Amino acid sequence: MTPLEITPAEQTALESSLLDALNPLAAALRARATGLAEDQMWDAPPVDVTLSVLAAWKVVDAEVKKLTERAANTAGSYGASYEQLGAAWGITRQGARKKWPEAVNRTAASGAESGSLELCGGAAVLTHNPSSTRWYWTGRAADGTHGESDGDSGHATKEEAAAHAGAFLQAHRTVR
């Protein structure tokens, strides 16, 4: 089994979880489309019910694509190459570059001292001050809150600055 394959038990659990998450969305979409109560979703002709489920999967598919791009961009901001992104997704380096053209910062990849982080709907920029050998971050979280490294002390490593920025973005995410 390759790392990208899942076991039959994992497949069953995944399908069950996805269906559990999808049913309320499908019922809400059908209720809005028909004006009927959500609990009446299944009291319709099978073709109408299945079309409502299909519409809900389209919404989920769009959200998964956004989350996938965010994960690729975050991995790239931590220094992942297109080759690594492609390997994780089961595609070539060129395929990864085409799928996520903004994921790998070419300037950062060429040795420049900066980086970025996208997490929980927010973003942060990591910068290195060569004269002090310290790393700093500044960012705006999903809820609109601005944050930055504490004072003049900065952080010893890029990873440490990214961890602090990530904690800030996580703490100020928006809840749907």
CSV table of C-alpha atoms in Angstrom, one decimal:
chain,number,residue,atom,x,y,z
A,1,MET,CA,0.0,0.0,0.0
A,2,THR,CA,1.4,3.4,-0.9
A,3,PRO,CA,1.2,6.3,1.5
A,4,LEU,CA,-1.6,7.9,-0.5
A,5,GLU,CA,-3.9,4.8,-0.2
A,6,ILE,CA,-6.2,4.2,2.7
A,7,THR,CA,-7.4,0.9,4.2
A,8,PRO,CA,-11.0,-0.3,3.6
A,9,ALA,CA,-11.8,0.5,7.2
A,10,GLU,CA,-10.5,4.1,6.8
A,11,GLN,CA,-12.5,4.4,3.6
A,12,THR,CA,-15.7,3.3,5.3
A,13,ALA,CA,-15.0,5.7,8.2
A,14,LEU,CA,-14.3,8.6,5.8
A,15,GLU,CA,-17.4,8.0,3.8
A,16,SER,CA,-19.5,7.8,6.9
A,17,SER,CA,-18.1,11.1,8.3
A,18,LEU,CA,-18.5,12.9,5.0
A,19,LEU,CA,-22.1,11.7,4.7
A,20,ASP,CA,-22.8,12.8,8.3
A,21,ALA,CA,-21.4,16.2,7.5
A,22,LEU,CA,-23.2,16.5,4.1
A,23,ASN,CA,-26.8,15.6,5.2
A,24,PRO,CA,-27.5,18.8,7.1
A,25,LEU,CA,-26.1,20.9,4.3
A,26,ALA,CA,-28.1,19.0,1.7
A,27,ALA,CA,-31.3,19.5,3.8
A,28,ALA,CA,-30.6,23.2,4.2
A,29,LEU,CA,-30.0,23.8,0.5
A,30,ARG,CA,-33.1,21.8,-0.4
A,31,ALA,CA,-35.2,23.8,2.2
A,32,ARG,CA,-34.0,27.1,0.7
A,33,ALA,CA,-34.6,25.9,-2.8
A,34,THR,CA,-38.1,24.6,-2.1
A,35,GLY,CA,-39.4,26.6,0.8
A,36,LEU,CA,-40.1,23.3,2.6
A,37,ALA,CA,-38.9,22.5,6.1
A,38,GLU,CA,-35.5,20.7,6.3
A,39,ASP,CA,-37.1,17.7,8.0
A,40,GLN,CA,-39.2,17.2,4.8
A,41,MET,CA,-36.2,16.7,2.5
A,42,TRP,CA,-36.6,13.0,2.3
A,43,ASP,CA,-40.4,13.3,1.6
A,44,ALA,CA,-39.8,14.1,-2.0
A,45,PRO,CA,-39.4,12.2,-5.2
A,46,PRO,CA,-36.0,10.4,-5.2
A,47,VAL,CA,-34.7,12.4,-8.2
A,48,ASP,CA,-35.3,15.7,-6.3
A,49,VAL,CA,-33.6,14.4,-3.2
A,50,THR,CA,-30.6,13.1,-5.0
A,51,LEU,CA,-30.2,16.3,-7.0
A,52,SER,CA,-30.2,18.2,-3.7
A,53,VAL,CA,-27.4,15.9,-2.4
A,54,LEU,CA,-25.5,16.4,-5.6
A,55,ALA,CA,-25.8,20.2,-5.2
A,56,ALA,CA,-24.5,19.9,-1.6
A,57,TRP,CA,-21.5,17.8,-2.9
A,58,LYS,CA,-20.7,20.7,-5.3
A,59,VAL,CA,-20.5,23.1,-2.3
A,60,VAL,CA,-18.3,20.7,-0.4
A,61,ASP,CA,-16.0,20.1,-3.5
A,62,ALA,CA,-15.5,23.9,-3.8
A,63,GLU,CA,-14.6,24.2,-0.1
A,64,VAL,CA,-12.2,21.2,-0.3
A,65,LYS,CA,-10.4,22.9,-3.2
A,66,LYS,CA,-10.0,26.1,-1.2
A,67,LEU,CA,-8.7,24.2,1.8
A,68,THR,CA,-6.3,22.1,-0.4
A,69,GLU,CA,-4.9,25.3,-1.9
A,70,ARG,CA,-4.5,26.8,1.5
A,71,ALA,CA,-2.6,23.7,2.7
A,72,ALA,CA,-0.3,23.8,-0.4
A,73,ASN,CA,0.4,27.5,0.2
A,74,THR,CA,1.1,26.9,3.8
A,75,ALA,CA,3.5,24.0,3.0
A,76,GLY,CA,5.2,26.3,0.4
A,77,SER,CA,5.5,29.0,3.0
A,78,TYR,CA,7.4,26.6,5.2
A,79,GLY,CA,9.8,25.8,2.4
A,80,ALA,CA,8.2,22.9,0.6
A,81,SER,CA,9.2,22.6,-3.0
A,82,TYR,CA,6.9,21.9,-5.9
A,83,GLU,CA,8.5,18.4,-6.1
A,84,GLN,CA,7.4,17.8,-2.5
A,85,LEU,CA,3.9,19.2,-3.0
A,86,GLY,CA,3.5,17.0,-6.1
A,87,ALA,CA,4.7,13.9,-4.2
A,88,ALA,CA,2.2,14.6,-1.4
A,89,TRP,CA,-0.6,15.0,-3.9
A,90,GLY,CA,0.5,12.1,-6.2
A,91,ILE,CA,1.3,14.3,-9.2
A,92,THR,CA,4.5,15.6,-10.8
A,93,ARG,CA,6.4,18.7,-9.8
A,94,GLN,CA,5.1,20.4,-13.0
A,95,GLY,CA,1.5,19.3,-12.1
A,96,ALA,CA,1.9,20.8,-8.6
A,97,ARG,CA,3.2,24.1,-10.1
A,98,LYS,CA,0.3,24.2,-12.4
A,99,LYS,CA,-2.2,23.3,-9.7
A,100,TRP,CA,-0.8,25.8,-7.1
A,101,PRO,CA,1.1,28.4,-9.0
A,102,GLU,CA,1.5,30.7,-5.9
A,103,ALA,CA,2.4,28.0,-3.4
A,104,VAL,CA,6.2,28.2,-3.6
A,105,ASN,CA,7.7,31.7,-3.3
A,106,ARG,CA,10.5,31.7,-5.8
A,107,THR,CA,12.2,34.6,-4.0
A,108,ALA,CA,12.2,32.7,-0.8
A,109,ALA,CA,13.2,29.5,-2.5
A,110,SER,CA,16.2,31.2,-4.0
A,111,GLY,CA,17.6,32.1,-0.6
A,112,ALA,CA,16.0,35.4,0.2
A,113,GLU,CA,15.2,35.9,3.9
A,114,SER,CA,11.4,36.0,4.0
A,115,GLY,CA,8.3,33.8,3.9
A,116,SER,CA,4.6,33.8,4.3
A,117,LEU,CA,2.0,31.8,6.2
A,118,GLU,CA,-1.7,31.3,5.4
A,119,LEU,CA,-3.7,29.6,8.2
A,120,CYS,CA,-7.3,29.7,9.4
A,121,GLY,CA,-8.3,32.3,6.9
A,122,GLY,CA,-5.5,34.7,7.9
A,123,ALA,CA,-2.0,35.5,6.6
A,124,ALA,CA,1.3,36.4,8.1
A,125,VAL,CA,4.6,37.5,6.6
A,126,LEU,CA,7.9,36.3,8.1
A,127,THR,CA,11.0,38.5,7.7
A,128,HIS,CA,14.6,38.1,8.7
A,129,ASN,CA,16.8,41.0,9.9
A,130,PRO,CA,20.3,40.1,8.9
A,131,SER,CA,21.9,42.7,11.1
A,132,SER,CA,20.3,41.2,14.2
A,133,THR,CA,20.0,37.6,13.0
A,134,ARG,CA,16.4,37.6,14.3
A,135,TRP,CA,13.1,36.7,12.6
A,136,TYR,CA,9.9,38.7,12.9
A,137,TRP,CA,6.3,38.2,11.8
A,138,THR,CA,3.4,40.5,11.1
A,139,GLY,CA,0.0,39.4,10.1
A,140,ARG,CA,-3.8,39.9,9.8
A,141,ALA,CA,-6.0,37.2,11.1
A,142,ALA,CA,-9.4,36.1,9.6
A,143,ASP,CA,-11.3,38.2,12.2
A,144,GLY,CA,-9.4,41.3,11.0
A,145,THR,CA,-7.0,41.5,14.0
A,146,HIS,CA,-3.5,42.7,13.3
A,147,GLY,CA,-0.6,41.1,15.1
A,148,GLU,CA,3.2,41.1,15.0
A,149,SER,CA,6.3,39.8,16.9
A,150,ASP,CA,6.6,41.1,20.4
A,151,GLY,CA,8.8,44.2,20.7
A,152,ASP,CA,12.4,44.2,19.3
A,153,SER,CA,13.3,40.7,20.5
A,154,GLY,CA,12.0,38.8,17.5
A,155,HIS,CA,12.6,35.0,17.2
A,156,ALA,CA,15.8,33.0,16.9
A,157,THR,CA,14.6,31.0,13.8
A,158,LYS,CA,12.1,31.2,11.0
A,159,GLU,CA,10.3,28.2,12.3
A,160,GLU,CA,9.9,29.9,15.7
A,161,ALA,CA,8.5,33.0,14.1
A,162,ALA,CA,6.1,30.9,12.0
A,163,ALA,CA,5.0,29.0,15.1
A,164,HIS,CA,4.1,32.3,16.9
A,165,ALA,CA,2.4,33.7,13.8
A,166,GLY,CA,0.5,30.4,13.4
A,167,ALA,CA,-0.7,30.5,17.0
A,168,PHE,CA,-1.9,34.1,16.5
A,169,LEU,CA,-3.8,33.2,13.3
A,170,GLN,CA,-5.3,30.2,15.0
A,171,ALA,CA,-6.4,32.2,18.1
A,172,HIS,CA,-8.1,34.8,15.8
A,173,ARG,CA,-9.8,32.6,13.3
A,174,THR,CA,-13.5,33.2,12.4
A,175,VAL,CA,-16.0,30.6,13.5
A,176,ARG,CA,-18.7,29.7,11.0
